Amino acid sequence: MNYIIVAIFAFFGGISRYLLGLAVIKPDGFPLGTLIINLVGCFILAFLVQYVEVTEKVPEWLTLGMKTGFIGAFTTFSTYSLEAVTLIETQQWWYALIYGLTTIIGGLLLTLVGYSFGNHVGDWRKQGDNL
C-alpha cells in the first residue's frame, strides 16, 4: 500500500515541479526555476520532518507520501547537476558559481529555517493541545 501512497504524492510533486518550472522565467539561461524548486523543497522537507517529530500528530502514511513522494518528485538533484554542467560548458562561469553556491548554501540555510520553524510550530501546536 505504501508504494501507492508514494506514487500518488509523487504525481503531484512532479506536476508541481513542472508547472513551477514553466512559470519561472530563465534570465539569460540561468536555471532560476530549478533553484527555487530545490530551495523550497529543502524548507518544506525540514519543516515537515521536525513538525512530525515534535507533534507526533501526522499519520505515518501522510509523512511517507509528503517526504518520499511529493518532495522526492518535486526537488531534483539530477536537473541541478545537469544545469550546472551546462552553465560550465557554455562558459557562463559566474552563473555556474552563483547557481552552485546559492543551491548549496541556500539549501542548507532554508533547511535550518524549515527545521526551526517546524520545531516552533510543533511546540505551539502541542501547547494548544494541552490547554
A tleap script that builds the chain and sets N, CA, C and O, in Angstrom:
source leaprc.protein.ff14SB
mol = sequence {
  NMET ASN TYR ILE ILE VAL ALA ILE PHE ALA
  PHE PHE GLY GLY ILE SER ARG TYR LEU LEU
  GLY LEU ALA VAL ILE LYS PRO ASP GLY PHE
  PRO LEU GLY THR LEU ILE ILE ASN LEU VAL
  GLY CYS PHE ILE LEU ALA PHE LEU VAL GLN
  TYR VAL GLU VAL THR GLU LYS VAL PRO GLU
  TRP LEU THR LEU GLY MET LYS THR GLY PHE
  ILE GLY ALA PHE THR THR PHE SER THR TYR
  SER LEU GLU ALA VAL THR LEU ILE GLU THR
  GLN GLN TRP TRP TYR ALA LEU ILE TYR GLY
  LEU THR THR ILE ILE GLY GLY LEU LEU LEU
  THR LEU VAL GLY TYR SER PHE GLY ASN HIE
  VAL GLY ASP TRP ARG LYS GLN GLY ASP ASN
  CLEU
}
set mol.1.N position { 0.811 -1.200 0.000 }
set mol.1.CA position { 0.000 0.000 0.000 }
set mol.1.C position { 0.857 1.267 0.000 }
set mol.1.O position { 0.469 2.282 -0.580 }
set mol.2.N position { 2.033 1.207 0.657 }
set mol.2.CA position { 2.892 2.387 0.720 }
set mol.2.C position { 3.320 2.870 -0.654 }
set mol.2.O position { 3.415 4.076 -0.883 }
set mol.3.N position { 3.577 1.952 -1.564 }
set mol.3.CA position { 4.006 2.358 -2.903 }
set mol.3.C position { 2.921 3.133 -3.640 }
set mol.3.O position { 3.225 3.990 -4.470 }
set mol.4.N position { 1.673 2.840 -3.346 }
set mol.4.CA position { 0.566 3.586 -3.973 }
set mol.4.C position { 0.526 5.011 -3.412 }
set mol.4.O position { 0.338 5.973 -4.157 }
set mol.5.N position { 0.703 5.136 -2.110 }
set mol.5.CA position { 0.753 6.461 -1.463 }
set mol.5.C position { 1.895 7.283 -2.056 }
set mol.5.O position { 1.703 8.439 -2.435 }
set mol.6.N position { 3.085 6.682 -2.137 }
set mol.6.CA position { 4.248 7.391 -2.688 }
set mol.6.C position { 3.977 7.781 -4.136 }
set mol.6.O position { 4.296 8.899 -4.541 }
set mol.7.N position { 3.401 6.890 -4.912 }
set mol.7.CA position { 3.126 7.175 -6.325 }
set mol.7.C position { 2.135 8.330 -6.492 }
set mol.7.O position { 2.323 9.185 -7.358 }
set mol.8.N position { 1.113 8.360 -5.691 }
set mol.8.CA position { 0.113 9.436 -5.780 }
set mol.8.C position { 0.751 10.777 -5.429 }
set mol.8.O position { 0.582 11.760 -6.150 }
set mol.9.N position { 1.473 10.810 -4.336 }
set mol.9.CA position { 2.129 12.052 -3.928 }
set mol.9.C position { 3.218 12.463 -4.926 }
set mol.9.O position { 3.406 13.650 -5.188 }
set mol.10.N position { 3.931 11.478 -5.478 }
set mol.10.CA position { 4.973 11.775 -6.469 }
set mol.10.C position { 4.367 12.385 -7.720 }
set mol.10.O position { 4.972 13.265 -8.334 }
set mol.11.N position { 3.186 11.933 -8.107 }
set mol.11.CA position { 2.498 12.522 -9.255 }
set mol.11.C position { 2.300 14.018 -9.035 }
set mol.11.O position { 2.607 14.828 -9.910 }
set mol.12.N position { 1.788 14.377 -7.869 }
set mol.12.CA position { 1.527 15.790 -7.585 }
set mol.12.C position { 2.823 16.589 -7.399 }
set mol.12.O position { 2.883 17.760 -7.774 }
set mol.13.N position { 3.847 15.974 -6.830 }
set mol.13.CA position { 5.136 16.648 -6.702 }
set mol.13.C position { 5.768 16.913 -8.059 }
set mol.13.O position { 6.296 17.999 -8.300 }
set mol.14.N position { 5.717 15.926 -8.944 }
set mol.14.CA position { 6.279 16.083 -10.282 }
set mol.14.C position { 5.528 17.119 -11.100 }
set mol.14.O position { 6.137 17.933 -11.793 }
set mol.15.N position { 4.206 17.087 -11.019 }
set mol.15.CA position { 3.391 18.078 -11.737 }
set mol.15.C position { 3.662 19.476 -11.186 }
set mol.15.O position { 3.759 20.435 -11.951 }
set mol.16.N position { 3.782 19.595 -9.881 }
set mol.16.CA position { 4.075 20.899 -9.269 }
set mol.16.C position { 5.416 21.431 -9.744 }
set mol.16.O position { 5.544 22.612 -10.068 }
set mol.17.N position { 6.420 20.553 -9.784 }
set mol.17.CA position { 7.744 20.965 -10.266 }
set mol.17.C position { 7.660 21.421 -11.716 }
set mol.17.O position { 8.224 22.453 -12.077 }
set mol.18.N position { 6.974 20.673 -12.530 }
set mol.18.CA position { 6.846 21.006 -13.944 }
set mol.18.C position { 6.160 22.362 -14.130 }
set mol.18.O position { 6.644 23.205 -14.886 }
set mol.19.N position { 5.046 22.570 -13.449 }
set mol.19.CA position { 4.298 23.825 -13.601 }
set mol.19.C position { 5.085 25.022 -13.058 }
set mol.19.O position { 5.090 26.087 -13.676 }
set mol.20.N position { 5.741 24.859 -11.921 }
set mol.20.CA position { 6.552 25.949 -11.378 }
set mol.20.C position { 7.727 26.255 -12.302 }
set mol.20.O position { 8.088 27.416 -12.496 }
set mol.21.N position { 8.317 25.211 -12.865 }
set mol.21.CA position { 9.410 25.393 -13.814 }
set mol.21.C position { 8.972 26.176 -15.044 }
set mol.21.O position { 9.738 26.979 -15.577 }
set mol.22.N position { 7.740 25.945 -15.497 }
set mol.22.CA position { 7.200 26.702 -16.631 }
set mol.22.C position { 6.909 28.151 -16.265 }
set mol.22.O position { 7.062 29.053 -17.089 }
set mol.23.N position { 6.494 28.361 -15.044 }
set mol.23.CA position { 6.072 29.699 -14.610 }
set mol.23.C position { 7.244 30.647 -14.368 }
set mol.23.O position { 7.088 31.865 -14.459 }
set mol.24.N position { 8.404 30.099 -14.064 }
set mol.24.CA position { 9.561 30.933 -13.730 }
set mol.24.C position { 10.378 31.200 -14.990 }
set mol.24.O position { 10.744 30.276 -15.716 }
set mol.25.N position { 10.651 32.450 -15.232 }
set mol.25.CA position { 11.434 32.854 -16.402 }
set mol.25.C position { 12.909 32.580 -16.142 }
set mol.25.O position { 13.400 32.798 -15.034 }
set mol.26.N position { 13.616 32.099 -17.165 }
set mol.26.CA position { 15.062 31.847 -17.056 }
set mol.26.C position { 15.804 33.089 -17.546 }
set mol.26.O position { 15.939 33.274 -18.755 }
set mol.27.N position { 16.285 33.939 -16.648 }
set mol.27.CA position { 17.022 35.124 -17.094 }
set mol.27.C position { 18.371 34.725 -17.691 }
set mol.27.O position { 19.223 34.175 -16.993 }
set mol.28.N position { 18.561 34.998 -18.960 }
set mol.28.CA position { 19.819 34.689 -19.672 }
set mol.28.C position { 20.242 33.233 -19.529 }
set mol.28.O position { 21.436 32.941 -19.466 }
set mol.29.N position { 19.290 32.328 -19.478 }
set mol.29.CA position { 19.624 30.915 -19.360 }
set mol.29.C position { 19.921 30.443 -17.956 }
set mol.29.O position { 20.256 29.274 -17.760 }
set mol.30.N position { 19.806 31.329 -16.959 }
set mol.30.CA position { 20.042 30.933 -15.567 }
set mol.30.C position { 18.881 30.067 -15.102 }
set mol.30.O position { 17.727 30.468 -15.248 }
set mol.31.N position { 19.153 28.888 -14.545 }
set mol.31.CA position { 18.099 27.940 -14.159 }
set mol.31.C position { 17.381 28.339 -12.857 }
set mol.31.O position { 17.439 27.619 -11.861 }
set mol.32.N position { 16.723 29.467 -12.885 }
set mol.32.CA position { 16.054 30.000 -11.696 }
set mol.32.C position { 14.947 29.078 -11.188 }
set mol.32.O position { 14.765 28.934 -9.979 }
set mol.33.N position { 14.212 28.457 -12.103 }
set mol.33.CA position { 13.123 27.563 -11.696 }
set mol.33.C position { 13.610 26.404 -10.846 }
set mol.33.O position { 13.042 26.126 -9.790 }
set mol.34.N position { 14.646 25.733 -11.292 }
set mol.34.CA position { 15.202 24.608 -10.532 }
set mol.34.C position { 15.746 25.076 -9.195 }
set mol.34.O position { 15.589 24.394 -8.182 }
set mol.35.N position { 16.382 26.234 -9.190 }
set mol.35.CA position { 16.912 26.782 -7.938 }
set mol.35.C position { 15.785 27.011 -6.936 }
set mol.35.O position { 15.886 26.590 -5.783 }
set mol.36.N position { 14.729 27.666 -7.360 }
set mol.36.CA position { 13.590 27.940 -6.468 }
set mol.36.C position { 12.963 26.633 -5.984 }
set mol.36.O position { 12.673 26.478 -4.798 }
set mol.37.N position { 12.758 25.707 -6.897 }
set mol.37.CA position { 12.141 24.425 -6.549 }
set mol.37.C position { 12.968 23.697 -5.482 }
set mol.37.O position { 12.419 23.217 -4.490 }
set mol.38.N position { 14.263 23.619 -5.684 }
set mol.38.CA position { 15.104 22.897 -4.728 }
set mol.38.C position { 15.201 23.600 -3.385 }
set mol.38.O position { 15.243 22.942 -2.345 }
set mol.39.N position { 15.238 24.921 -3.392 }
set mol.39.CA position { 15.288 25.657 -2.120 }
set mol.39.C position { 13.973 25.510 -1.351 }
set mol.39.O position { 13.980 25.303 -0.138 }
set mol.40.N position { 12.864 25.618 -2.048 }
set mol.40.CA position { 11.554 25.437 -1.402 }
set mol.40.C position { 11.437 24.012 -0.853 }
set mol.40.O position { 10.925 23.800 0.246 }
set mol.41.N position { 11.914 23.053 -1.623 }
set mol.41.CA position { 11.881 21.660 -1.177 }
set mol.41.C position { 12.698 21.441 0.084 }
set mol.41.O position { 12.285 20.685 0.963 }
set mol.42.N position { 13.862 22.095 0.189 }
set mol.42.CA position { 14.684 21.993 1.405 }
set mol.42.C position { 13.909 22.481 2.616 }
set mol.42.O position { 13.903 21.836 3.665 }
set mol.43.N position { 13.252 23.630 2.463 }
set mol.43.CA position { 12.481 24.195 3.567 }
set mol.43.C position { 11.328 23.265 3.964 }
set mol.43.O position { 11.158 22.944 5.140 }
set mol.44.N position { 10.545 22.839 2.976 }
set mol.44.CA position { 9.355 22.022 3.261 }
set mol.44.C position { 9.741 20.693 3.916 }
set mol.44.O position { 9.114 20.279 4.891 }
set mol.45.N position { 10.760 20.031 3.390 }
set mol.45.CA position { 11.158 18.740 3.952 }
set mol.45.C position { 11.631 18.881 5.401 }
set mol.45.O position { 11.235 18.095 6.262 }
set mol.46.N position { 12.470 19.873 5.669 }
set mol.46.CA position { 12.957 20.081 7.035 }
set mol.46.C position { 11.818 20.452 7.980 }
set mol.46.O position { 11.750 19.956 9.105 }
set mol.47.N position { 10.924 21.328 7.517 }
set mol.47.CA position { 9.768 21.703 8.333 }
set mol.47.C position { 8.936 20.476 8.665 }
set mol.47.O position { 8.589 20.249 9.824 }
set mol.48.N position { 8.619 19.691 7.659 }
set mol.48.CA position { 7.768 18.522 7.848 }
set mol.48.C position { 8.390 17.518 8.816 }
set mol.48.O position { 7.723 17.014 9.719 }
set mol.49.N position { 9.667 17.237 8.615 }
set mol.49.CA position { 10.349 16.264 9.484 }
set mol.49.C position { 10.323 16.723 10.937 }
set mol.49.O position { 10.009 15.934 11.828 }
set mol.50.N position { 10.644 17.970 11.180 }
set mol.50.CA position { 10.687 18.461 12.552 }
set mol.50.C position { 9.284 18.592 13.143 }
set mol.50.O position { 9.077 18.257 14.310 }
set mol.51.N position { 8.336 19.066 12.372 }
set mol.51.CA position { 6.960 19.203 12.850 }
set mol.51.C position { 6.408 17.844 13.282 }
set mol.51.O position { 5.795 17.718 14.342 }
set mol.52.N position { 6.633 16.841 12.450 }
set mol.52.CA position { 6.151 15.496 12.770 }
set mol.52.C position { 6.829 14.970 14.035 }
set mol.52.O position { 6.180 14.345 14.874 }
set mol.53.N position { 8.121 15.219 14.172 }
set mol.53.CA position { 8.849 14.744 15.354 }
set mol.53.C position { 8.321 15.389 16.629 }
set mol.53.O position { 8.193 14.727 17.659 }
set mol.54.N position { 8.018 16.679 16.558 }
set mol.54.CA position { 7.573 17.403 17.752 }
set mol.54.C position { 6.126 17.054 18.107 }
set mol.54.O position { 5.817 16.802 19.272 }
set mol.55.N position { 5.252 17.040 17.121 }
set mol.55.CA position { 3.827 16.882 17.422 }
set mol.55.C position { 3.362 15.431 17.461 }
set mol.55.O position { 2.457 15.080 18.217 }
set mol.56.N position { 3.985 14.599 16.646 }
set mol.56.CA position { 3.548 13.209 16.503 }
set mol.56.C position { 2.069 13.133 16.141 }
set mol.56.O position { 1.382 12.181 16.512 }
set mol.57.N position { 1.577 14.147 15.410 }
set mol.57.CA position { 0.160 14.218 15.062 }
set mol.57.C position { -0.114 13.874 13.603 }
set mol.57.O position { -1.276 13.778 13.209 }
set mol.58.N position { 0.911 13.690 12.804 }
set mol.58.CA position { 0.726 13.427 11.385 }
set mol.58.C position { 0.792 11.921 11.156 }
set mol.58.O position { 1.739 11.272 11.600 }
set mol.59.N position { -0.200 11.358 10.471 }
set mol.59.CA position { -0.176 9.915 10.225 }
set mol.59.C position { 1.066 9.506 9.421 }
set mol.59.O position { 1.554 10.271 8.589 }
set mol.60.N position { 1.560 8.315 9.674 }
set mol.60.CA position { 2.777 7.833 9.023 }
set mol.60.C position { 2.631 7.795 7.504 }
set mol.60.O position { 3.577 8.119 6.785 }
set mol.61.N position { 1.457 7.403 7.008 }
set mol.61.CA position { 1.261 7.323 5.559 }
set mol.61.C position { 1.364 8.705 4.910 }
set mol.61.O position { 1.864 8.832 3.793 }
set mol.62.N position { 0.888 9.743 5.615 }
set mol.62.CA position { 0.952 11.097 5.082 }
set mol.62.C position { 2.396 11.608 5.074 }
set mol.62.O position { 2.830 12.260 4.125 }
set mol.63.N position { 3.116 11.307 6.126 }
set mol.63.CA position { 4.527 11.693 6.183 }
set mol.63.C position { 5.311 11.012 5.058 }
set mol.63.O position { 6.107 11.658 4.376 }
set mol.64.N position { 5.090 9.724 4.868 }
set mol.64.CA position { 5.752 8.995 3.792 }
set mol.64.C position { 5.409 9.602 2.434 }
set mol.64.O position { 6.288 9.815 1.600 }
set mol.65.N position { 4.145 9.872 2.225 }
set mol.65.CA position { 3.707 10.455 0.951 }
set mol.65.C position { 4.325 11.810 0.688 }
set mol.65.O position { 4.767 12.089 -0.426 }
set mol.66.N position { 4.359 12.658 1.707 }
set mol.66.CA position { 4.917 14.004 1.540 }
set mol.66.C position { 6.431 13.965 1.353 }
set mol.66.O position { 6.958 14.609 0.446 }
set mol.67.N position { 7.132 13.219 2.200 }
set mol.67.CA position { 8.602 13.216 2.156 }
set mol.67.C position { 9.120 12.493 0.914 }
set mol.67.O position { 9.831 13.082 0.099 }
set mol.68.N position { 8.771 11.241 0.775 }
set mol.68.CA position { 9.321 10.424 -0.302 }
set mol.68.C position { 8.624 10.704 -1.630 }
set mol.68.O position { 9.273 10.796 -2.673 }
set mol.69.N position { 7.315 10.838 -1.586 }
set mol.69.CA position { 6.555 11.047 -2.815 }
set mol.69.C position { 6.611 12.466 -3.333 }
set mol.69.O position { 7.211 12.731 -4.375 }
set mol.70.N position { 5.983 13.386 -2.604 }
set mol.70.CA position { 5.869 14.759 -3.100 }
set mol.70.C position { 7.219 15.457 -3.191 }
set mol.70.O position { 7.605 15.914 -4.267 }
set mol.71.N position { 7.942 15.546 -2.075 }
set mol.71.CA position { 9.221 16.270 -2.072 }
set mol.71.C position { 10.247 15.543 -2.939 }
set mol.71.O position { 11.047 16.183 -3.620 }
set mol.72.N position { 10.230 14.222 -2.917 }
set mol.72.CA position { 11.149 13.457 -3.757 }
set mol.72.C position { 10.958 13.736 -5.241 }
set mol.72.O position { 11.931 13.800 -5.992 }
set mol.73.N position { 9.720 13.902 -5.665 }
set mol.73.CA position { 9.440 14.199 -7.069 }
set mol.73.C position { 9.525 15.695 -7.370 }
set mol.73.O position { 9.789 16.089 -8.506 }
set mol.74.N position { 9.305 16.509 -6.368 }
set mol.74.CA position { 9.321 17.969 -6.556 }
set mol.74.C position { 10.746 18.491 -6.728 }
set mol.74.O position { 11.014 19.294 -7.622 }
set mol.75.N position { 11.653 18.034 -5.875 }
set mol.75.CA position { 13.038 18.504 -5.952 }
set mol.75.C position { 13.817 17.628 -6.932 }
set mol.75.O position { 13.403 16.516 -7.257 }
set mol.76.N position { 14.950 18.151 -7.394 }
set mol.76.CA position { 15.682 17.400 -8.401 }
set mol.76.C position { 17.170 17.722 -8.374 }
set mol.76.O position { 17.593 18.784 -8.832 }
set mol.77.N position { 17.949 16.810 -7.843 }
set mol.77.CA position { 19.393 16.985 -7.828 }
set mol.77.C position { 19.978 16.745 -9.217 }
set mol.77.O position { 20.939 17.406 -9.611 }
set mol.78.N position { 19.408 15.815 -9.949 }
set mol.78.CA position { 19.950 15.498 -11.275 }
set mol.78.C position { 19.790 16.674 -12.232 }
set mol.78.O position { 20.701 16.955 -13.011 }
set mol.79.N position { 18.664 17.361 -12.192 }
set mol.79.CA position { 18.484 18.534 -13.054 }
set mol.79.C position { 19.432 19.644 -12.625 }
set mol.79.O position { 20.025 20.314 -13.470 }
set mol.80.N position { 19.578 19.844 -11.327 }
set mol.80.CA position { 20.543 20.828 -10.828 }
set mol.80.C position { 21.935 20.530 -11.382 }
set mol.80.O position { 22.608 21.430 -11.886 }
set mol.81.N position { 22.365 19.290 -11.291 }
set mol.81.CA position { 23.698 18.906 -11.741 }
set mol.81.C position { 23.862 19.133 -13.241 }
set mol.81.O position { 24.876 19.672 -13.683 }
set mol.82.N position { 22.879 18.729 -14.012 }
set mol.82.CA position { 22.939 18.911 -15.462 }
set mol.82.C position { 22.984 20.391 -15.834 }
set mol.82.O position { 23.754 20.796 -16.705 }
set mol.83.N position { 22.164 21.184 -15.179 }
set mol.83.CA position { 22.148 22.618 -15.482 }
set mol.83.C position { 23.458 23.289 -15.069 }
set mol.83.O position { 23.928 24.199 -15.751 }
set mol.84.N position { 24.045 22.850 -13.969 }
set mol.84.CA position { 25.335 23.405 -13.543 }
set mol.84.C position { 26.420 23.065 -14.564 }
set mol.84.O position { 27.233 23.921 -14.915 }
set mol.85.N position { 26.436 21.836 -15.035 }
set mol.85.CA position { 27.415 21.435 -16.043 }
set mol.85.C position { 27.183 22.198 -17.349 }
set mol.85.O position { 28.142 22.602 -18.006 }
set mol.86.N position { 25.935 22.395 -17.723 }
set mol.86.CA position { 25.621 23.160 -18.936 }
set mol.86.C position { 26.134 24.590 -18.822 }
set mol.86.O position { 26.681 25.131 -19.783 }
set mol.87.N position { 25.961 25.202 -17.660 }
set mol.87.CA position { 26.487 26.559 -17.456 }
set mol.87.C position { 28.007 26.583 -17.594 }
set mol.87.O position { 28.569 27.513 -18.171 }
set mol.88.N position { 28.660 25.568 -17.067 }
set mol.88.CA position { 30.115 25.486 -17.170 }
set mol.88.C position { 30.538 25.268 -18.624 }
set mol.88.O position { 31.460 25.926 -19.107 }
set mol.89.N position { 29.873 24.354 -19.315 }
set mol.89.CA position { 30.219 24.069 -20.711 }
set mol.89.C position { 30.001 25.261 -21.633 }
set mol.89.O position { 30.710 25.421 -22.627 }
set mol.90.N position { 29.027 26.090 -21.305 }
set mol.90.CA position { 28.769 27.282 -22.123 }
set mol.90.C position { 29.556 28.482 -21.607 }
set mol.90.O position { 29.328 29.619 -22.021 }
set mol.91.N position { 30.472 28.210 -20.710 }
set mol.91.CA position { 31.385 29.204 -20.147 }
set mol.91.C position { 30.667 30.376 -19.466 }
set mol.91.O position { 31.128 31.517 -19.513 }
set mol.92.N position { 29.542 30.071 -18.840 }
set mol.92.CA position { 28.821 31.055 -18.037 }
set mol.92.C position { 29.279 30.851 -16.585 }
set mol.92.O position { 28.524 30.403 -15.721 }
set mol.93.N position { 30.544 31.200 -16.364 }
set mol.93.CA position { 31.213 30.907 -15.109 }
set mol.93.C position { 30.523 31.536 -13.904 }
set mol.93.O position { 30.351 30.888 -12.872 }
set mol.94.N position { 30.135 32.786 -14.039 }
set mol.94.CA position { 29.505 33.470 -12.900 }
set mol.94.C position { 28.165 32.846 -12.570 }
set mol.94.O position { 27.835 32.656 -11.399 }
set mol.95.N position { 27.390 32.527 -13.594 }
set mol.95.CA position { 26.106 31.860 -13.352 }
set mol.95.C position { 26.321 30.500 -12.691 }
set mol.95.O position { 25.593 30.135 -11.768 }
set mol.96.N position { 27.311 29.756 -13.157 }
set mol.96.CA position { 27.594 28.444 -12.573 }
set mol.96.C position { 27.986 28.580 -11.102 }
set mol.96.O position { 27.531 27.808 -10.258 }
set mol.97.N position { 28.832 29.564 -10.804 }
set mol.97.CA position { 29.258 29.788 -9.425 }
set mol.97.C position { 28.086 30.232 -8.554 }
set mol.97.O position { 27.893 29.708 -7.457 }
set mol.98.N position { 27.313 31.182 -9.034 }
set mol.98.CA position { 26.145 31.667 -8.287 }
set mol.98.C position { 25.141 30.538 -8.069 }
set mol.98.O position { 24.614 30.364 -6.970 }
set mol.99.N position { 24.886 29.778 -9.125 }
set mol.99.CA position { 23.933 28.670 -9.051 }
set mol.99.C position { 24.392 27.619 -8.035 }
set mol.99.O position { 23.607 27.170 -7.199 }
set mol.100.N position { 25.655 27.235 -8.114 }
set mol.100.CA position { 26.173 26.222 -7.204 }
set mol.100.C position { 26.168 26.672 -5.760 }
set mol.100.O position { 25.699 25.951 -4.880 }
set mol.101.N position { 26.689 27.865 -5.511 }
set mol.101.CA position { 26.759 28.359 -4.131 }
set mol.101.C position { 25.377 28.644 -3.558 }
set mol.101.O position { 25.109 28.342 -2.395 }
set mol.102.N position { 24.501 29.223 -4.371 }
set mol.102.CA position { 23.148 29.521 -3.885 }
set mol.102.C position { 22.390 28.240 -3.572 }
set mol.102.O position { 21.663 28.168 -2.581 }
set mol.103.N position { 22.558 27.233 -4.416 }
set mol.103.CA position { 21.887 25.958 -4.164 }
set mol.103.C position { 22.387 25.324 -2.873 }
set mol.103.O position { 21.588 24.885 -2.046 }
set mol.104.N position { 23.694 25.273 -2.698 }
set mol.104.CA position { 24.259 24.603 -1.517 }
set mol.104.C position { 24.030 25.417 -0.241 }
set mol.104.O position { 23.476 24.911 0.735 }
set mol.105.N position { 24.457 26.670 -0.257 }
set mol.105.CA position { 24.326 27.495 0.952 }
set mol.105.C position { 22.862 27.811 1.233 }
set mol.105.O position { 22.402 27.714 2.370 }
set mol.106.N position { 22.133 28.192 0.182 }
set mol.106.CA position { 20.707 28.484 0.360 }
set mol.106.C position { 19.930 27.263 0.819 }
set mol.106.O position { 19.036 27.370 1.659 }
set mol.107.N position { 20.270 26.096 0.267 }
set mol.107.CA position { 19.597 24.863 0.686 }
set mol.107.C position { 19.840 24.551 2.150 }
set mol.107.O position { 18.919 24.174 2.874 }
set mol.108.N position { 21.074 24.709 2.580 }
set mol.108.CA position { 21.384 24.471 3.994 }
set mol.108.C position { 20.685 25.481 4.903 }
set mol.108.O position { 20.142 25.115 5.945 }
set mol.109.N position { 20.702 26.744 4.505 }
set mol.109.CA position { 20.038 27.777 5.317 }
set mol.109.C position { 18.531 27.554 5.387 }
set mol.109.O position { 17.935 27.661 6.460 }
set mol.110.N position { 17.917 27.246 4.255 }
set mol.110.CA position { 16.466 27.027 4.268 }
set mol.110.C position { 16.100 25.740 4.991 }
set mol.110.O position { 15.016 25.641 5.566 }
set mol.111.N position { 16.983 24.762 4.968 }
set mol.111.CA position { 16.751 23.558 5.764 }
set mol.111.C position { 16.776 23.907 7.249 }
set mol.111.O position { 15.932 23.441 8.014 }
set mol.112.N position { 17.735 24.717 7.650 }
set mol.112.CA position { 17.830 25.168 9.039 }
set mol.112.C position { 16.597 25.978 9.441 }
set mol.112.O position { 16.050 25.776 10.525 }
set mol.113.N position { 16.165 26.881 8.587 }
set mol.113.CA position { 14.976 27.690 8.866 }
set mol.113.C position { 13.733 26.801 8.933 }
set mol.113.O position { 12.912 26.953 9.838 }
set mol.114.N position { 13.592 25.878 7.986 }
set mol.114.CA position { 12.443 24.966 7.999 }
set mol.114.C position { 12.420 24.102 9.235 }
set mol.114.O position { 11.362 23.880 9.825 }
set mol.115.N position { 13.570 23.615 9.628 }
set mol.115.CA position { 13.696 22.794 10.839 }
set mol.115.C position { 13.275 23.604 12.070 }
set mol.115.O position { 12.492 23.134 12.896 }
set mol.116.N position { 13.797 24.807 12.178 }
set mol.116.CA position { 13.475 25.672 13.309 }
set mol.116.C position { 11.986 26.040 13.315 }
set mol.116.O position { 11.336 26.017 14.360 }
set mol.117.N position { 11.466 26.374 12.150 }
set mol.117.CA position { 10.052 26.738 12.031 }
set mol.117.C position { 9.155 25.551 12.387 }
set mol.117.O position { 8.150 25.712 13.079 }
set mol.118.N position { 9.523 24.364 11.912 }
set mol.118.CA position { 8.762 23.158 12.251 }
set mol.118.C position { 8.769 22.889 13.737 }
set mol.118.O position { 7.762 22.464 14.305 }
set mol.119.N position { 9.898 23.135 14.366 }
set mol.119.CA position { 10.019 22.959 15.808 }
set mol.119.C position { 9.109 23.932 16.551 }
set mol.119.O position { 8.387 23.537 17.467 }
set mol.120.N position { 9.144 25.204 16.153 }
set mol.120.CA position { 8.317 26.220 16.823 }
set mol.120.C position { 6.824 25.992 16.592 }
set mol.120.O position { 6.029 26.086 17.527 }
set mol.121.N position { 6.449 25.699 15.371 }
set mol.121.CA position { 5.028 25.446 15.078 }
set mol.121.C position { 4.565 24.189 15.798 }
set mol.121.O position { 3.453 24.142 16.324 }
set mol.122.N position { 5.417 23.173 15.822 }
set mol.122.CA position { 5.067 21.948 16.540 }
set mol.122.C position { 4.893 22.181 18.025 }
set mol.122.O position { 3.945 21.673 18.625 }
set mol.123.N position { 5.809 22.955 18.638 }
set mol.123.CA position { 5.683 23.291 20.064 }
set mol.123.C position { 4.409 24.088 20.318 }
set mol.123.O position { 3.693 23.829 21.286 }
set mol.124.N position { 4.131 25.039 19.465 }
set mol.124.CA position { 2.929 25.860 19.597 }
set mol.124.C position { 1.694 24.995 19.504 }
set mol.124.O position { 0.741 25.185 20.261 }
set mol.125.N position { 1.698 24.044 18.582 }
set mol.125.CA position { 0.545 23.153 18.425 }
set mol.125.C position { 0.381 22.251 19.651 }
set mol.125.O position { -0.738 22.024 20.111 }
set mol.126.N position { 1.487 21.743 20.174 }
set mol.126.CA position { 1.403 20.891 21.365 }
set mol.126.C position { 0.894 21.673 22.568 }
set mol.126.O position { 0.107 21.151 23.358 }
set mol.127.N position { 1.339 22.927 22.715 }
set mol.127.CA position { 0.879 23.762 23.831 }
set mol.127.C position { -0.602 24.035 23.710 }
set mol.127.O position { -1.315 24.060 24.713 }
set mol.128.N position { -1.075 24.243 22.489 }
set mol.128.CA position { -2.508 24.463 22.255 }
set mol.128.C position { -3.330 23.239 22.615 }
set mol.128.O position { -4.450 23.361 23.110 }
set mol.129.N position { -2.778 22.059 22.368 }
set mol.129.CA position { -3.480 20.815 22.713 }
set mol.129.C position { -3.553 20.595 24.220 }
set mol.129.O position { -4.448 19.904 24.706 }
set mol.130.N position { -2.608 21.185 24.962 }
set mol.130.CA position { -2.558 20.998 26.414 }
set mol.130.C position { -3.450 21.984 27.164 }
set mol.130.O position { -3.619 21.864 28.377 }
set mol.131.N position { -4.019 22.952 26.457 }
set mol.131.CA position { -4.864 23.928 27.139 }
set mol.131.C position { -6.243 23.391 27.439 }
set mol.131.O position { -7.069 24.100 28.013 }
savepdb mol mol.pdb
quit
